[in-house]
Short mmCIF file of N, CA and C in Angstrom, two decimals:
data_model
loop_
_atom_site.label_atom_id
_atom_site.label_comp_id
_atom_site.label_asym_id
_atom_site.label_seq_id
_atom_site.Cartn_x
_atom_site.Cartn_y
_atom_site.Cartn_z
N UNK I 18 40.74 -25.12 7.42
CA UNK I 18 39.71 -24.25 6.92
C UNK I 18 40.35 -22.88 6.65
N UNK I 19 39.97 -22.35 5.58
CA UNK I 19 40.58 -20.46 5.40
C UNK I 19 40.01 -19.39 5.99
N UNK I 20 40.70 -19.07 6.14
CA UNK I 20 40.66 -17.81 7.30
C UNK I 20 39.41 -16.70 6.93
N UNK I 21 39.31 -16.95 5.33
CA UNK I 21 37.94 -16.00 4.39
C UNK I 21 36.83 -16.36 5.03
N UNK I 22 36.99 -17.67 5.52
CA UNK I 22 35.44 -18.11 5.90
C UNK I 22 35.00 -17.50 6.76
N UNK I 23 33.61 -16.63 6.80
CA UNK I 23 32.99 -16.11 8.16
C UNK I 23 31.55 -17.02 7.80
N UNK I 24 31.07 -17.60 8.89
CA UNK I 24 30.00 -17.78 9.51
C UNK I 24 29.35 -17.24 10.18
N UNK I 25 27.95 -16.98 10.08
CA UNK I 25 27.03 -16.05 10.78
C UNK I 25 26.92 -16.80 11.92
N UNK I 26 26.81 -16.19 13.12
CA UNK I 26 26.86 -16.84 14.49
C UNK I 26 24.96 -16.61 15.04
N UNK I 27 24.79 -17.45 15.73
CA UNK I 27 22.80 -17.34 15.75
C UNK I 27 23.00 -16.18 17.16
N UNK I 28 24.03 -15.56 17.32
CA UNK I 28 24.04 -15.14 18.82
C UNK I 28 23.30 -13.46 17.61
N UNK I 29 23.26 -13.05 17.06
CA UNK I 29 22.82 -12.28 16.08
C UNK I 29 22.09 -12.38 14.89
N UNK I 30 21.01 -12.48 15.56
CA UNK I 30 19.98 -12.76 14.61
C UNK I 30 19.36 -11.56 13.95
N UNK I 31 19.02 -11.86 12.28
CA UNK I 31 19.03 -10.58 11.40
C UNK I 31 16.84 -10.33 11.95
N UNK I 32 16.96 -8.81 11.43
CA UNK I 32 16.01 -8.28 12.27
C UNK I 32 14.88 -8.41 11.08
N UNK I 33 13.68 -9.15 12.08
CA UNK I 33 12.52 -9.53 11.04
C UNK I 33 11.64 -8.29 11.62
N UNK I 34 11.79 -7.30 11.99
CA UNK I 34 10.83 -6.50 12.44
C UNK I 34 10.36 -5.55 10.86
N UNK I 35 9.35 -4.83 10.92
CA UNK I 35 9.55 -4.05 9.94
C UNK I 35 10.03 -2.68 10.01
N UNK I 36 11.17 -2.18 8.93
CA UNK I 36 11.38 -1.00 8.80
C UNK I 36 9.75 0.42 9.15
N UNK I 37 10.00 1.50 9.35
CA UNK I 37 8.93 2.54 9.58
C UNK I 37 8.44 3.05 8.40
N UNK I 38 9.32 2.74 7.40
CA UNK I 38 8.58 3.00 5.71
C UNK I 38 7.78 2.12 5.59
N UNK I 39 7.99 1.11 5.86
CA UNK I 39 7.08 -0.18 5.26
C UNK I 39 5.92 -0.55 5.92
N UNK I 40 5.81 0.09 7.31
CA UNK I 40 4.46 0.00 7.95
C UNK I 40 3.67 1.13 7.63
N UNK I 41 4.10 2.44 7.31
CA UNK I 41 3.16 3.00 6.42
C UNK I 41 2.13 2.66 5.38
N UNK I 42 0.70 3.02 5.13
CA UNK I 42 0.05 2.34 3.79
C UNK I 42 0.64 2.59 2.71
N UNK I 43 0.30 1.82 2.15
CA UNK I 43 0.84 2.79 0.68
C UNK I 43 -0.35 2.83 -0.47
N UNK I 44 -1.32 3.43 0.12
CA UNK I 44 -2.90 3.69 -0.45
C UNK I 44 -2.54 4.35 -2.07
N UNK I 45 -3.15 3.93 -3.21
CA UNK I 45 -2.92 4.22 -4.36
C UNK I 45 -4.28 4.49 -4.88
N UNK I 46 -4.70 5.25 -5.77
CA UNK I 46 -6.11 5.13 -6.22
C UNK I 46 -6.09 4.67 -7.76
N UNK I 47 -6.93 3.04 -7.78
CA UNK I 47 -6.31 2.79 -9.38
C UNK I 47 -8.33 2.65 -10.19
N UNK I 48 -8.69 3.07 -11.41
CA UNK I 48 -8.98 3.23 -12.13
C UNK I 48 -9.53 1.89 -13.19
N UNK I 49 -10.43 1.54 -12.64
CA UNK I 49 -10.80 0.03 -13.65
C UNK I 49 -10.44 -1.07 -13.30
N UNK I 50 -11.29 -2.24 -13.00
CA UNK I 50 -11.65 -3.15 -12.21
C UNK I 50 -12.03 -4.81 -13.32
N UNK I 51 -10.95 -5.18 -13.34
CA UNK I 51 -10.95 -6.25 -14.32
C UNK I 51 -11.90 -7.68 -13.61
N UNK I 52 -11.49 -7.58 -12.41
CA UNK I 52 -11.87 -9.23 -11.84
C UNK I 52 -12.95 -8.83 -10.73
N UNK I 53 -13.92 -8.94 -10.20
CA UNK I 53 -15.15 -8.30 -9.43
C UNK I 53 -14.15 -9.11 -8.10
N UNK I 54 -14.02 -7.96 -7.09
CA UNK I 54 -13.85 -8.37 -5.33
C UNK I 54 -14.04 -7.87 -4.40
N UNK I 55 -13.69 -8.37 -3.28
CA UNK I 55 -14.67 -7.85 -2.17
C UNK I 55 -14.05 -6.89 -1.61
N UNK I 56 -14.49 -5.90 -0.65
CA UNK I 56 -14.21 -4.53 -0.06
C UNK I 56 -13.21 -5.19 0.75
N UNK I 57 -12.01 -5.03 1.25
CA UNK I 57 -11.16 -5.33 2.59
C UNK I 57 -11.51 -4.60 3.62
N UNK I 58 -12.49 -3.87 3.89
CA UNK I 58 -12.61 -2.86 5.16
C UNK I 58 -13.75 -4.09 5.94
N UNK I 59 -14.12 -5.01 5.66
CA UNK I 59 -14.80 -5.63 6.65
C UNK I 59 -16.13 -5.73 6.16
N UNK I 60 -16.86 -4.71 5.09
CA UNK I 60 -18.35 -4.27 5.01
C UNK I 60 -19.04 -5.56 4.20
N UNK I 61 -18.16 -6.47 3.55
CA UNK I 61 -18.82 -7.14 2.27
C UNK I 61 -19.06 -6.98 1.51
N UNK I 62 -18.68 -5.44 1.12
CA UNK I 62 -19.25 -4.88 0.07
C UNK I 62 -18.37 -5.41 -1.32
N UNK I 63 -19.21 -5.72 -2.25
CA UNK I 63 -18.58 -6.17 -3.63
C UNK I 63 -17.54 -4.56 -4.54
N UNK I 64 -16.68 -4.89 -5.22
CA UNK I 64 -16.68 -3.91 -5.71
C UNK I 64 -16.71 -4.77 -7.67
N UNK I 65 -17.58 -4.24 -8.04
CA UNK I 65 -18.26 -4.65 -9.71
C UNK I 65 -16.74 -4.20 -10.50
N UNK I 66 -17.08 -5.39 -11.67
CA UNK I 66 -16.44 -5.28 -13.33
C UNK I 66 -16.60 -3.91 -13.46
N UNK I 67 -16.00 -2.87 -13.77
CA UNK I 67 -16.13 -1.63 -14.60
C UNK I 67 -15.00 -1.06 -14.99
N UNK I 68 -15.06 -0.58 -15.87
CA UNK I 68 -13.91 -0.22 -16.67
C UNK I 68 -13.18 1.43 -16.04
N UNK I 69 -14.19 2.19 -15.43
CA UNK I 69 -14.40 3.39 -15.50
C UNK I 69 -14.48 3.31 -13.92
N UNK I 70 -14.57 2.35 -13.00
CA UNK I 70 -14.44 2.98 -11.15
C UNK I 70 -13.43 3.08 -11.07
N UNK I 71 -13.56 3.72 -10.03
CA UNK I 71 -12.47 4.32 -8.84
C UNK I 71 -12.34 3.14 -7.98
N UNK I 72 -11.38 2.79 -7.28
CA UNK I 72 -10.91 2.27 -6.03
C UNK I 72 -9.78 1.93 -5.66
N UNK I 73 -9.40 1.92 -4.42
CA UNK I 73 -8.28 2.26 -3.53
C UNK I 73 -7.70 1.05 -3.29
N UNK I 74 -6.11 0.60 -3.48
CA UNK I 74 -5.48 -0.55 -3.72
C UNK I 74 -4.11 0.16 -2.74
N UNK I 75 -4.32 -1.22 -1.41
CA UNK I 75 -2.91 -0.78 -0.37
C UNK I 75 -1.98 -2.03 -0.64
N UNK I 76 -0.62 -1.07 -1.61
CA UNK I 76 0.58 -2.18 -2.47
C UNK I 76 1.32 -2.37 -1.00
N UNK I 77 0.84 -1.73 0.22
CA UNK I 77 2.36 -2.05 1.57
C UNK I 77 2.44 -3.37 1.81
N UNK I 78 0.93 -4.05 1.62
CA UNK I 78 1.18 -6.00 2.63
C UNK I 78 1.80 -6.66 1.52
N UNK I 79 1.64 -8.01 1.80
CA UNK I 79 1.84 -8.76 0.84
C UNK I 79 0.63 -9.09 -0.08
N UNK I 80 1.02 -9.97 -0.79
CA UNK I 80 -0.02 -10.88 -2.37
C UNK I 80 -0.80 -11.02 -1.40
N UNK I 81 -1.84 -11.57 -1.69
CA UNK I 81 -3.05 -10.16 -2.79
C UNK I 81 -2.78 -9.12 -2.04
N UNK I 82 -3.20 -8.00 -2.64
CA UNK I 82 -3.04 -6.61 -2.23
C UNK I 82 -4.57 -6.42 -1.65
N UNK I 83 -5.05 -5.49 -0.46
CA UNK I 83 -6.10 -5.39 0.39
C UNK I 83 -6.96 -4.22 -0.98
N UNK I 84 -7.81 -4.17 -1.09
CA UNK I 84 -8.35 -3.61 -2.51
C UNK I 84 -9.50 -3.32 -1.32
N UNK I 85 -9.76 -1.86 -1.47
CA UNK I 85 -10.97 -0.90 -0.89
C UNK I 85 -11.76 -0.43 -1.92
N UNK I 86 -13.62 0.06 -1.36
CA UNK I 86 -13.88 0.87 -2.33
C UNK I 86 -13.69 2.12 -1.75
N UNK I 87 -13.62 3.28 -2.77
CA UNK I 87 -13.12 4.42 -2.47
C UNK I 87 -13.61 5.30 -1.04
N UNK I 88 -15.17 4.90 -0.67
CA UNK I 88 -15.38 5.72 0.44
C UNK I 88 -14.70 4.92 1.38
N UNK I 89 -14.68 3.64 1.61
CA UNK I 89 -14.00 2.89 2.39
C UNK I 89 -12.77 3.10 3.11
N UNK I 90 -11.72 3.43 2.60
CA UNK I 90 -10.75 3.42 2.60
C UNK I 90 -9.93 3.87 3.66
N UNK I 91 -9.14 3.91 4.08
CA UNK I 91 -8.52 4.37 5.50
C UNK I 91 -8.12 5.53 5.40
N UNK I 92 -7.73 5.95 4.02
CA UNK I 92 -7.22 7.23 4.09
C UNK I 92 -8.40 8.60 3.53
N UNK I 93 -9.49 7.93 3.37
CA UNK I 93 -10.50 8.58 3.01
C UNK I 93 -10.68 10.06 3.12
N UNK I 94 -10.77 11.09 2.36
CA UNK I 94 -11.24 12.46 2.80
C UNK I 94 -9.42 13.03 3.52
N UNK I 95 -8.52 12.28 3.46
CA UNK I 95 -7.32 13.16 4.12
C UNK I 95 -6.49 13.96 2.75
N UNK I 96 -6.80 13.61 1.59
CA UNK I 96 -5.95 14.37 0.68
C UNK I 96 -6.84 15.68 0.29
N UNK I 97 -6.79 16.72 0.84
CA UNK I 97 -6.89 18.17 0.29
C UNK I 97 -6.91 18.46 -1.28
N UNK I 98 -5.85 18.41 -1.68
CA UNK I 98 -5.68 18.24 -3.01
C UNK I 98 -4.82 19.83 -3.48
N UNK I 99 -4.48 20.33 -2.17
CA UNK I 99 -3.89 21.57 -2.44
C UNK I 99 -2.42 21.96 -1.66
N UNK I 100 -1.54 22.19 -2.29
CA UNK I 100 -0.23 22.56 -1.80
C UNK I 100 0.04 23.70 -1.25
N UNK I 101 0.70 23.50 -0.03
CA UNK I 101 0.85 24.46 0.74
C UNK I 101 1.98 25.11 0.76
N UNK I 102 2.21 26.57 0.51
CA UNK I 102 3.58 26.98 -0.24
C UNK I 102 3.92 27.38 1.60
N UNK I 103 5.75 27.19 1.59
CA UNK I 103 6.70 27.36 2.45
C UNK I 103 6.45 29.17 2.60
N UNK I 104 6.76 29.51 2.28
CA UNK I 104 6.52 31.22 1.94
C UNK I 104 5.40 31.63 1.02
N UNK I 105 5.52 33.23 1.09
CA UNK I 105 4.25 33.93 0.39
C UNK I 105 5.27 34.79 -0.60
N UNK I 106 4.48 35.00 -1.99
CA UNK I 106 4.79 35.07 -2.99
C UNK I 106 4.59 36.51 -2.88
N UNK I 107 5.76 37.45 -3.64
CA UNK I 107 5.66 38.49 -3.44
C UNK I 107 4.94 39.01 -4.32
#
């Protein structure tokens, strides 16, 4: 056998845990609703065909993606919407 050959030994097994990026949400707010589905927060709530809603789509799990309606949502009410400067402007 050549000496190139390495074999992975099971005494080191590769790590199925998840990285700390990837357990973060990754809450998106998307804009128009092609296929009618249900709230993922638990409520039952439908979210309707419309071209023109709002609702909140978390891309972190896997297929299908957990699809919220907007009050729903886990991250609800935490974006401000305003930047906070490091220093003050002279």
């Amino acid at each position: 056998m050549p000496a190139s050959v390495q074999y992975q030994n099971a005494e080191h097994p590769m790590p199925t845990a998840p990285t700390t990026r990837s357990e973060a949400p990754r809450l998106r707010t998307v804009t128009g609703n092609r296929f009618p589905r249900k709230c993922a927060c638990g409520c039952g709530g439908q979210i309707p065909r419309n071209p023109q809603l709002r609702y909140v789509v978390d891309f972190s799990g896997l297929k299908p993606v957990k699809t919220y309606l907007r009050e729903h949502s886990p991250g609800f009410g935490t974006y401000s919407g305003v930047r906070e400067r490091d220093s003050v402007a002279p």
